[in-house]
XYZ file of C-alpha atoms in Angstrom:
600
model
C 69.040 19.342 5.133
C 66.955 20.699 1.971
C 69.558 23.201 2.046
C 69.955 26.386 -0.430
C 73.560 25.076 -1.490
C 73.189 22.396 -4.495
C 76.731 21.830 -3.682
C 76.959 20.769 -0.024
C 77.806 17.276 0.159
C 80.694 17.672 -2.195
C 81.794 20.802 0.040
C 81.408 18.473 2.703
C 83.496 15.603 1.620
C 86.588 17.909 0.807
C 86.160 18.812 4.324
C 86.220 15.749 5.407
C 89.281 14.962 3.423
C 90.789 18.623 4.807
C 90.562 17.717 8.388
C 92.432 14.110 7.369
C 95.088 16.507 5.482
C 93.917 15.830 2.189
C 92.734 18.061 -0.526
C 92.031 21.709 -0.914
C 89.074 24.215 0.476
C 88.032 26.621 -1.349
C 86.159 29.354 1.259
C 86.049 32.667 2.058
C 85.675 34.096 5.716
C 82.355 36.614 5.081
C 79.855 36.029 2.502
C 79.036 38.837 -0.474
C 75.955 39.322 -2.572
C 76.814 41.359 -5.541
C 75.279 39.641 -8.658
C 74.338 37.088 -6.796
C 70.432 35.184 -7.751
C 69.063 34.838 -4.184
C 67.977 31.522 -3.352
C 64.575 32.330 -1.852
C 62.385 35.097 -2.104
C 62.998 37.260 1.492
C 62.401 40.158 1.927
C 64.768 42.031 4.658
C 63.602 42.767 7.664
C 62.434 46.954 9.030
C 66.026 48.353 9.515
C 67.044 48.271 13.339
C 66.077 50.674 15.403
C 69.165 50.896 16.844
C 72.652 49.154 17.721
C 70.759 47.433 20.507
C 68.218 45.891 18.082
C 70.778 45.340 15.691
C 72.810 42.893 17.952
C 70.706 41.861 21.057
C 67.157 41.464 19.517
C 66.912 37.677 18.501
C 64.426 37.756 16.581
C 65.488 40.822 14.963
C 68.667 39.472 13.553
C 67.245 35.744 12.564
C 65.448 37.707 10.043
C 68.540 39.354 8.981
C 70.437 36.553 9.052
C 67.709 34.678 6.860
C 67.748 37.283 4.231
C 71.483 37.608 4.434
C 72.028 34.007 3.894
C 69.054 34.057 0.863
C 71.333 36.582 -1.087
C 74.726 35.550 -0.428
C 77.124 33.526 -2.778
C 76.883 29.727 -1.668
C 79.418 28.930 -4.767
C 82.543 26.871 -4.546
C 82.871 25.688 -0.811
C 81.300 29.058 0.649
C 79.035 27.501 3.704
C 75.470 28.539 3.880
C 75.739 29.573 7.022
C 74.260 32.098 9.985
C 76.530 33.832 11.792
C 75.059 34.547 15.453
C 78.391 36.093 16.649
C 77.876 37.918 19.949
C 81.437 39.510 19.686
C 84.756 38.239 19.610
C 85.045 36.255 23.060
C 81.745 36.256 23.866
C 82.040 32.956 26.632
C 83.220 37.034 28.709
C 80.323 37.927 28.859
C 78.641 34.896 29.821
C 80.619 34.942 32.933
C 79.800 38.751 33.853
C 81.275 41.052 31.068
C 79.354 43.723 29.926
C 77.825 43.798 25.967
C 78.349 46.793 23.945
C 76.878 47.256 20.461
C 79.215 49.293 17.459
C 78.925 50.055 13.907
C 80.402 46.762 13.075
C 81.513 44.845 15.834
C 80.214 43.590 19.856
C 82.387 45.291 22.307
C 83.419 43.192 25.641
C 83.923 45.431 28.824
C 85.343 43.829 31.907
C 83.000 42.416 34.466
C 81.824 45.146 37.222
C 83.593 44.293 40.603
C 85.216 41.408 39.091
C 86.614 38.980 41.969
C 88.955 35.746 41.079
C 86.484 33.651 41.388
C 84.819 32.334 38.015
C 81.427 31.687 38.338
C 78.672 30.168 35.723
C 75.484 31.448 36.835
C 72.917 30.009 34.075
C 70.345 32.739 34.622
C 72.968 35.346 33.724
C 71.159 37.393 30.612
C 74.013 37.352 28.620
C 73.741 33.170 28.778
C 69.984 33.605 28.482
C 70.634 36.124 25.107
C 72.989 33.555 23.344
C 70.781 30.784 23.347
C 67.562 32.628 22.156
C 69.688 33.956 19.618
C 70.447 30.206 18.526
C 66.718 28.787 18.941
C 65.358 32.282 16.837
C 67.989 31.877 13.941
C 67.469 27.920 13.901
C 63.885 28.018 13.808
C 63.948 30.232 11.181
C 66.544 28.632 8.838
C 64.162 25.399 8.541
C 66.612 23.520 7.491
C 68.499 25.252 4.607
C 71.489 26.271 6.049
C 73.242 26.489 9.302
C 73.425 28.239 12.200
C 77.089 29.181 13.294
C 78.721 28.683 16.833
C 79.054 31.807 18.311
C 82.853 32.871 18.985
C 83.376 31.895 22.830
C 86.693 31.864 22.768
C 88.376 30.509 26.143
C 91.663 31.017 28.429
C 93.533 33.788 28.968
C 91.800 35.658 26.294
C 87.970 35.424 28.036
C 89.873 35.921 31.378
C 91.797 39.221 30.202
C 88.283 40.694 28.722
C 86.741 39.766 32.549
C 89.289 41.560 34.668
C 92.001 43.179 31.736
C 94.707 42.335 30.187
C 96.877 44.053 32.695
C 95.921 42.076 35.587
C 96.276 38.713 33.541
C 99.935 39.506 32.371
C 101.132 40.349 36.351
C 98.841 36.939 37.305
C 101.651 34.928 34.839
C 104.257 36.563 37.640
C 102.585 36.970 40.608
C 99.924 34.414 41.534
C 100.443 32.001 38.688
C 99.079 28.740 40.899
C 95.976 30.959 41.041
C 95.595 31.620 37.381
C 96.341 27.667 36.587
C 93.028 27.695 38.568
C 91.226 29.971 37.028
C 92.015 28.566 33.510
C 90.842 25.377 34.303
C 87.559 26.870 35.710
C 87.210 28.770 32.315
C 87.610 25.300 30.701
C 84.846 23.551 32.705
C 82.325 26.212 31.950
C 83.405 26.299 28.161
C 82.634 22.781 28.087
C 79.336 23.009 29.406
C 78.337 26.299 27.776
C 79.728 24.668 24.285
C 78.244 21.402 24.256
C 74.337 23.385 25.462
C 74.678 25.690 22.280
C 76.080 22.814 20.004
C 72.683 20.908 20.798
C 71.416 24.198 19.793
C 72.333 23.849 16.540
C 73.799 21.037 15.263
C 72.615 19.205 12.483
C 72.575 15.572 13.063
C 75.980 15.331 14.539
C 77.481 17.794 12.551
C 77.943 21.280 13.332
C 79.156 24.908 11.552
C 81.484 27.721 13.415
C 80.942 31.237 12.949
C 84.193 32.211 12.840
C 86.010 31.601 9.414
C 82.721 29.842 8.130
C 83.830 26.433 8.638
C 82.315 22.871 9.069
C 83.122 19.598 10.837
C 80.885 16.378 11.090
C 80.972 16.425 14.793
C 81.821 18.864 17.074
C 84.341 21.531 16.069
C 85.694 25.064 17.555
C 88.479 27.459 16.734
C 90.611 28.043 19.445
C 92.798 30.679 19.992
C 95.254 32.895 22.737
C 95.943 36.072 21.103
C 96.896 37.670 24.309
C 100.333 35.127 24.099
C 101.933 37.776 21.917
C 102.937 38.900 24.927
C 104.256 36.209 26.944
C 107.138 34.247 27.119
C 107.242 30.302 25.214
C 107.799 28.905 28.912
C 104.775 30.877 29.946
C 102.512 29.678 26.720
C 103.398 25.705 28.055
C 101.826 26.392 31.537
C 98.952 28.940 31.034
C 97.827 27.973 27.587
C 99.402 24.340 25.997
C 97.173 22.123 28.661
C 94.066 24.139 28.527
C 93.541 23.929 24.758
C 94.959 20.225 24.652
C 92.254 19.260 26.527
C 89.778 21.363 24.191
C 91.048 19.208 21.560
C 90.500 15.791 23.461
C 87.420 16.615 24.105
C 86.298 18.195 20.717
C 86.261 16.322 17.853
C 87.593 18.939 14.990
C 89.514 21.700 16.408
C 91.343 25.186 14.111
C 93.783 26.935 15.989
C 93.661 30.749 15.307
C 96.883 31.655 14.957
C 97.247 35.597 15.246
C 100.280 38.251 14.719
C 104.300 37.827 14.187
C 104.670 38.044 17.799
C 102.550 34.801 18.568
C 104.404 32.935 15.622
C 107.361 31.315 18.449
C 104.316 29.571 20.179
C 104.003 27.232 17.123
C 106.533 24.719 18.261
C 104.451 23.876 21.595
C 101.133 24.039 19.412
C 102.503 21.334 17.176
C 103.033 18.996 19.768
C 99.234 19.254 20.393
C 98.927 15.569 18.970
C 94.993 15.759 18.834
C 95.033 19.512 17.250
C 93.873 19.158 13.851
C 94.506 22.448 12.161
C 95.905 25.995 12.164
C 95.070 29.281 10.625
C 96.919 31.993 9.958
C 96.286 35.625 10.720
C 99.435 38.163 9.890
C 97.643 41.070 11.541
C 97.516 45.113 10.296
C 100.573 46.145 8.626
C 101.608 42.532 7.358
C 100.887 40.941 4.099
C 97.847 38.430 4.186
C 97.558 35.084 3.650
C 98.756 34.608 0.200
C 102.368 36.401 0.706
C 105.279 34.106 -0.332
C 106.504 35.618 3.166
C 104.522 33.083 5.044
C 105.196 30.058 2.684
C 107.681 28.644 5.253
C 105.441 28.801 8.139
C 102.904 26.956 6.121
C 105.351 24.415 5.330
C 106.088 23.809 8.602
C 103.107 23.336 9.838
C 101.616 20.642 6.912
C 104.903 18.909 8.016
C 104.248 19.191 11.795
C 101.102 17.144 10.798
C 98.471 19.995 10.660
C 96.229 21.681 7.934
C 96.701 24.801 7.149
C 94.204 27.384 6.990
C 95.599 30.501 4.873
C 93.252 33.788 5.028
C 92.164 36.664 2.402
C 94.040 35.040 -0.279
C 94.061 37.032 -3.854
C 93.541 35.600 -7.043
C 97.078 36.605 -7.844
C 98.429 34.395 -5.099
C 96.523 31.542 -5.348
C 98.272 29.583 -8.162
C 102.125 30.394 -6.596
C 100.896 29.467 -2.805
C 99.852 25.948 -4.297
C 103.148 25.611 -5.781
C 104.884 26.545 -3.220
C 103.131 24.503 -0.342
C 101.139 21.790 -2.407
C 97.544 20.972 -2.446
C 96.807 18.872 0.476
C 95.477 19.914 3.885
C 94.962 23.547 2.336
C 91.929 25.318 3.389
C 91.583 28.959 1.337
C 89.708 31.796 2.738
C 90.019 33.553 -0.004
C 89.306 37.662 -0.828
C 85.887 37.041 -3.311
C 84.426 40.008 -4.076
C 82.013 38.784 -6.902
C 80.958 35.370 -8.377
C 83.500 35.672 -11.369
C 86.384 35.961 -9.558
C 85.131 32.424 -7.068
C 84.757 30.266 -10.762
C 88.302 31.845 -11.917
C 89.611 30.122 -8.579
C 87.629 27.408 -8.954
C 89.575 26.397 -12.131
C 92.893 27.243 -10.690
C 92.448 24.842 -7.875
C 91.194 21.998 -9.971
C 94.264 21.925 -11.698
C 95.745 20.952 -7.701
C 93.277 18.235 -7.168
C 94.411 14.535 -6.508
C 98.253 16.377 -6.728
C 100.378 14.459 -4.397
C 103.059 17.083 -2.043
C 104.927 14.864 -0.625
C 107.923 16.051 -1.763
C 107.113 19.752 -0.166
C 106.662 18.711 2.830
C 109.571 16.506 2.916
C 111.898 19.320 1.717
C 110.316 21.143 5.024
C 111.195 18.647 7.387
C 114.436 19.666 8.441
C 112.858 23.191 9.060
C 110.161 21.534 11.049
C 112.644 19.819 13.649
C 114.291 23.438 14.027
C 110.607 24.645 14.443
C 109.671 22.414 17.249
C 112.661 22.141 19.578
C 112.562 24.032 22.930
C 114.044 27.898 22.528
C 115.709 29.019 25.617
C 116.326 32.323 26.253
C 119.017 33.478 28.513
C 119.168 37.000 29.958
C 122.519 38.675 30.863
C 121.623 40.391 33.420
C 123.897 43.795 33.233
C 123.890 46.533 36.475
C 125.526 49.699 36.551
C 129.223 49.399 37.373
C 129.844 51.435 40.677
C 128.771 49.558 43.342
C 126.635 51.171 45.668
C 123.599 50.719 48.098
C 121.229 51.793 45.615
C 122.767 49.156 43.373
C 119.407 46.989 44.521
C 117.169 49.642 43.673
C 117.992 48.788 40.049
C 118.406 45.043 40.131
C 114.867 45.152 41.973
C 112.914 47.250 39.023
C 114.467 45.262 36.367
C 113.453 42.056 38.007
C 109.606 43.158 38.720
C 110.008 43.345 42.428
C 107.877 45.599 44.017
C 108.460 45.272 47.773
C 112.267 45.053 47.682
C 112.420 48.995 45.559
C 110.448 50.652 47.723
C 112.284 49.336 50.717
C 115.759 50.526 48.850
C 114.204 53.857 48.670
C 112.981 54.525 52.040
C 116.433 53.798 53.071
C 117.927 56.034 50.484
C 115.155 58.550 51.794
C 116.458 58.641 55.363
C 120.078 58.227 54.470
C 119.546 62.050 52.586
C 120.100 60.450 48.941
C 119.176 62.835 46.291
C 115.786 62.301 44.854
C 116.424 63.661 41.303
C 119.463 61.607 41.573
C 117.738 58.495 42.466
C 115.285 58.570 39.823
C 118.038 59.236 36.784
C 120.730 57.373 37.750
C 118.917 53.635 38.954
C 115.028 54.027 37.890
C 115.483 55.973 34.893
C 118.336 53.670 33.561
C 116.497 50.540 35.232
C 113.420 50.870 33.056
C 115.858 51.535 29.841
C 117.435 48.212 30.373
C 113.956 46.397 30.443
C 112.778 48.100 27.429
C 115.765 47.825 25.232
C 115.494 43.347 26.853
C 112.092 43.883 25.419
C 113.002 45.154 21.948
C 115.370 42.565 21.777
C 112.784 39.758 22.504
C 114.685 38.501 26.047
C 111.566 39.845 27.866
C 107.900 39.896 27.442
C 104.808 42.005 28.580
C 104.141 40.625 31.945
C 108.166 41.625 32.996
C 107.765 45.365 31.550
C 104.448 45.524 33.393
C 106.461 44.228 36.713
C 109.206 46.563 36.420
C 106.621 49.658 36.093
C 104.894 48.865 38.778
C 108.217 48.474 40.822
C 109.127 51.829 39.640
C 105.928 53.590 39.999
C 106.195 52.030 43.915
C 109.403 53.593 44.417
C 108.770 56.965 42.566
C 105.592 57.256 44.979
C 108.213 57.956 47.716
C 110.021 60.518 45.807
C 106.724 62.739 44.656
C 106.330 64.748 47.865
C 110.222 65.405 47.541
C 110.214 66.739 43.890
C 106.905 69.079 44.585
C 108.097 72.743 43.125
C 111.321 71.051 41.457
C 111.681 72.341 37.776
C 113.726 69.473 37.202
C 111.231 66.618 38.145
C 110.270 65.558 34.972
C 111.829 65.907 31.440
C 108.221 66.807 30.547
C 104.313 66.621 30.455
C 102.514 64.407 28.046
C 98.762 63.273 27.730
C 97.917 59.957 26.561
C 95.204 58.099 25.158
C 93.403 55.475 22.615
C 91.360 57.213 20.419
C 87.412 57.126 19.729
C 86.284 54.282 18.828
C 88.533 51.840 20.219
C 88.889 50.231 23.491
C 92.421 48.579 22.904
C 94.647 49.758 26.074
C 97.411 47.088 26.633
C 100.109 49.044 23.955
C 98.978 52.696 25.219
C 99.414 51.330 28.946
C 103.280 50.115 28.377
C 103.827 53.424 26.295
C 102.731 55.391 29.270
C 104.774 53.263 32.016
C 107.852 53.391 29.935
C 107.627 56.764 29.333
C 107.288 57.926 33.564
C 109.481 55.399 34.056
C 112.435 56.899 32.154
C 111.349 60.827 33.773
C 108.170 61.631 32.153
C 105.327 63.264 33.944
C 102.466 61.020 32.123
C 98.704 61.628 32.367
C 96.724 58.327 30.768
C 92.974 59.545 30.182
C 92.463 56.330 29.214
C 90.419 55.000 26.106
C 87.799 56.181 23.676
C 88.764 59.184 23.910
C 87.135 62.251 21.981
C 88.740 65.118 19.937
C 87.404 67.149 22.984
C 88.923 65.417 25.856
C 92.276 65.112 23.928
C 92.098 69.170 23.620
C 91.022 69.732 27.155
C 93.956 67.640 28.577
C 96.179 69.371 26.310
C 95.056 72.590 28.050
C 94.421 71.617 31.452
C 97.699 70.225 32.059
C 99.917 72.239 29.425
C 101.394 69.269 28.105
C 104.253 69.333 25.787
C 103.211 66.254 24.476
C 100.131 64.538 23.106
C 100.429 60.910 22.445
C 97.460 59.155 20.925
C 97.141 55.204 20.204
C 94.888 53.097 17.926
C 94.914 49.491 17.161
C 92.011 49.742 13.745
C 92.361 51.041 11.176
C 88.548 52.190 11.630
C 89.573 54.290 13.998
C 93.520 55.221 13.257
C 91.838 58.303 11.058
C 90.485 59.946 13.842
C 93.869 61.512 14.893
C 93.552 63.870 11.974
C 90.468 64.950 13.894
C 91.790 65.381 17.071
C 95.232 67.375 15.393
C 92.512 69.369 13.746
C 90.658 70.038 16.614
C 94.305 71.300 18.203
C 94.559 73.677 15.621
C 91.067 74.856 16.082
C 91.761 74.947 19.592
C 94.624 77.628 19.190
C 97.295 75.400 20.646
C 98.541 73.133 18.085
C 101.709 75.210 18.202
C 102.068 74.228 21.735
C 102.405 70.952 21.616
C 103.947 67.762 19.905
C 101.588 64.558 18.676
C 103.524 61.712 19.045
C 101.063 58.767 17.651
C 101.315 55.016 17.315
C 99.351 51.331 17.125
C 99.516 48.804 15.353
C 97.947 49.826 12.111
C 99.843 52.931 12.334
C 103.241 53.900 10.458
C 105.411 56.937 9.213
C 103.860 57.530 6.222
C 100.814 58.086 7.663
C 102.198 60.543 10.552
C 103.560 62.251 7.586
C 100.196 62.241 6.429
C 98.292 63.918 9.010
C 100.733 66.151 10.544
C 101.986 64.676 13.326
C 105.347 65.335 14.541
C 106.511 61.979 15.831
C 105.784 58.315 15.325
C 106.846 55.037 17.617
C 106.225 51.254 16.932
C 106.991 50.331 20.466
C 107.139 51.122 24.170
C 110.576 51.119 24.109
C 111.194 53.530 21.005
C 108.755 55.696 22.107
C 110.625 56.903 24.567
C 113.378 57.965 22.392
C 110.852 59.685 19.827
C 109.449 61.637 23.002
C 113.073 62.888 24.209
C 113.488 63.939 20.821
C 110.569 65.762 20.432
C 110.676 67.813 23.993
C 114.878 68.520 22.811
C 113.049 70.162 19.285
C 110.154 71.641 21.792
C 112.557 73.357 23.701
């Protein structure tokens, strides 16, 4: 390659050495270009048209790419590199999903009329739009840097953007032989979808990835399950473990994206991936990044679990203590660059690591590594009210996720002249609290509080017609929703199901939802609560708007804002005025109660 980067074959040897566990890389995920001399003379294409151009016009963004990659920092081990990203998981819509172009990112929507059968039709547009996207950008790099591997992503996380994430948690109880299936289907087609784009773009036999910049000399990927937050360890080993094992026998370099506190109790099973070579590190919003000294453990144990170590948006602050901490070899640093000073003041804080033997860290982290890798079994005491009763089953059947068996127990308590009101606070009500509270204690996972809704929204079906006129049917109204911008639903659903399942009268309106629609549920249903969710801090800001629009609206007065998300914390309900603030399904139930008792 007559490549723009004087530097690349020295880049390339420490990443070489990096993928053996040797040696240090010094990286950073996105490129910048203040300051920086460009390294050809481009000029930058018309400004797009529009979000359509921006994103799905091929030749449109291979001249953006090829001025973006002329003016960018190449210094240190920062890849010259194109990245032809169609969106985070973008293997979705390949099989069906549907594209949508924002400000900054591709949105994913699930596929229309989506059946369980996977199928890789190879005139599908989407397929057709990823590799003209690949021939445009590689034709017009001529050989100076490289064209990244779009972010196909694979398992349950492709499956959950083709059908939800919903439906894919309940699959993990309900038809789990046919979900092995369909993981193994999404496998085959990665495969053959990978290994078409990598002859795409690869360079001799070596390759680039979009995400995190990286490079490999053969085939590489970063693989990831971020949806396995929410599922149990047993539940990682059968719908996730094989699937990306046999990614990594069949690639040659494979980074496992590591994302969020809750997915941090799958790394035992991902360390006995023999043939995984690496794993990166993502806190997530409202956690210290990469460099924290809280996360010099985890590193440890995974450089002694026979892994390199990929630690993200490092400062300059943090660099020389991480390296003490964790040694020098099988580090790869993505750090936070914001100017070419600030890569050569790194650059001489890392040559002080090089050829530095750390042998004795990761022998000091050995014993923490054998605690890290053995099998965790969780036991779950399973605790019923005391009198014993025939409705006894309705509550052992919603707190075990069993649909059929509550709403037989309620037809019977139905004819037998049972109480409705009396049904729903004394077994369902109570039911749904002892899921959430096994929840907040970590002795059950997503796909059980999704089970035991939908047992209790069976059952409560039943009792509707009964209640109709009854001032005492719910504790209270609330409207519910993810604001504009963002199309995360997953927390906002579990919020909602918690909160009718413990006496709630909940309207969900769903996602994307605009200062307008927010105000116009408010009024329509004369809620006493509004409960608004985001999940980005892009879009977290917008409940000021809608609170504002309340009080333009005349009926701020009326009504509580309850908000939450992950980005989302006290400080900033404080902030904007709102009146309550939950980090969890389970809490938010308690904040709600609290807020209709100060309503009323």
């Amino acid at each position: 390659m007559k490549t723009w980067k004087s530097n690349l074959e020295e880049t390339k040897e420490r990443y070489i050495n990096w993928w053996n566990h040797k040696g240090i890389i010094l990286n950073m995920w996105e490129h910048f270009q203040e300051g920086v001399q460009p390294h050809a003379d481009i000029t930058p294409p018309v400004p797009a048209k529009d979000l359509s151009q921006k994103w799905f016009d091929p030749q449109w963004r291979a001249e953006y790419l090829d001025w973006y990659v002329a003016h960018s920092s190449l210094m240190a081990d920062i890849l010259p590199v194109a990245n032809t990203q169609l969106g985070p998981g973008s293997l979705a819509a390949i099989l069906g999903g549907v594209f949508e172009g924002g400000e900054d990112t591709i949105w994913i929507h699930p596929a229309p009329d989506f059946s369980d059968e996977i199928i890789f039709n190879p005139e599908h547009p989407n397929w057709i739009l990823h590799k003209e996207l690949l021939k445009a950008c590689k034709a017009k790099a001529n050989g100076h840097y490289y064209v990244g591997m779009p972010d196909l992503m694979e398992g349950l996380d492709v499956l959950a953007a083709l059908k939800g994430t919903d439906r894919v948690l309940l699959d993990t109880v309900m038809q789990p032989e046919i979900l092995e299936q369909q993981m193994q289907q999404i496998n085959d087609i990665y495969f053959k979808v990978f290994d078409e784009l990598y002859d795409i773009i690869r360079e001799g036999d070596e390759m680039a990835f979009c995400y995190f910049s990286s490079w490999a000399p053969g085939k590489m990927s970063k693989l990831q399950s971020d949806i396995s937050t929410m599922i149990s360890q047993d539940d990682y080993r059968r719908f996730v473990q094989p699937f990306i094992r046999e990614q990594c026998q069949k690639i040659d370099y494979t980074l496992y994206h590591l994302d969020g506190v809750g997915a941090m109790h799958h790394l035992p099973a991902l360390l006995e991936i023999e043939e995984l070579n690496a794993i990166q590190w993502t806190p997530g919003v409202g956690e210290p990044q990469g460099g924290s000294p809280k996360w010099y453990d985890l590193y440890k144990k995974i450089l002694a679990g026979g892994k390199s170590v990929m630690a993200c948006w490092v400062t300059l602050d943090e660099l020389k203590p991480l390296l003490d901490n964790i040694g020098a070899d099988g580090v790869h640093l993505e750090m936070d660059f914001h100017n070419e000073k600030e890569v050569e003041q790194a650059m001489r804080i890392v040559e002080e690591y090089t050829g530095s033997s750390t042998s004795t860290t990761i022998n000091e982290s050995q014993q923490d590594v054998a605690s890290a890798t053995g099998q965790e079994c969780i036991c779950i005491k399973e605790e019923q009210p005391q009198e014993e009763d025939k409705l006894k089953p309705l509550y052992e059947a919603i707190v075990a996720g069993k649909l059929e068996p509550a709403v037989e127990v309620t037809k019977q308590a139905i004819a037998d002249g049972a109480v409705p009101q009396e049904i729903i606070n004394n077994y369902m009500i109570k039911a749904m609290g002892e899921v959430g509270q096994r929840f907040q204690d970590g002795k059950a996972f997503v796909p059980q509080l999704l089970m035991a809704g939908r047992a209790m929204k069976g059952a409560l079906e039943l009792l509707k017609p009964l209640l109709a006129g009854s001032a005492s049917t719910t504790i209270g109204k609330i409207v519910i929703g993810t604001v504009k911008g963002d199309l995360h639903d997953i927390g906002k659903n579990l919020v909602a199901s918690m909160l009718e399942g413990c006496g709630f009268e909940v309207i969900n309106i769903g996602i994307d939802v605009t200062c307008d629609k927010f105000v116009e549920a408010v009024k329509e249903n004369h809620a006493d609560i509004l409960c608004m969710s985001a999940l980005l801090t892009t879009t977290m800001t917008y409940m000021k708007d809608v609170i504002q629009a309340l009080e333009e609206a005349g009926i701020r007065e009326q009504v509580k804002v309850m908000i939450g998300g992950a980005p989302v914390s006290q400080g900033f309900a404080d902030e904007i005025g709102a009146d309550g603030y939950s980090d969890n399904a389970n809490t938010a139930v308690a904040v709600a109660k609290e807020l209709i008792g100060n309503k009323k």
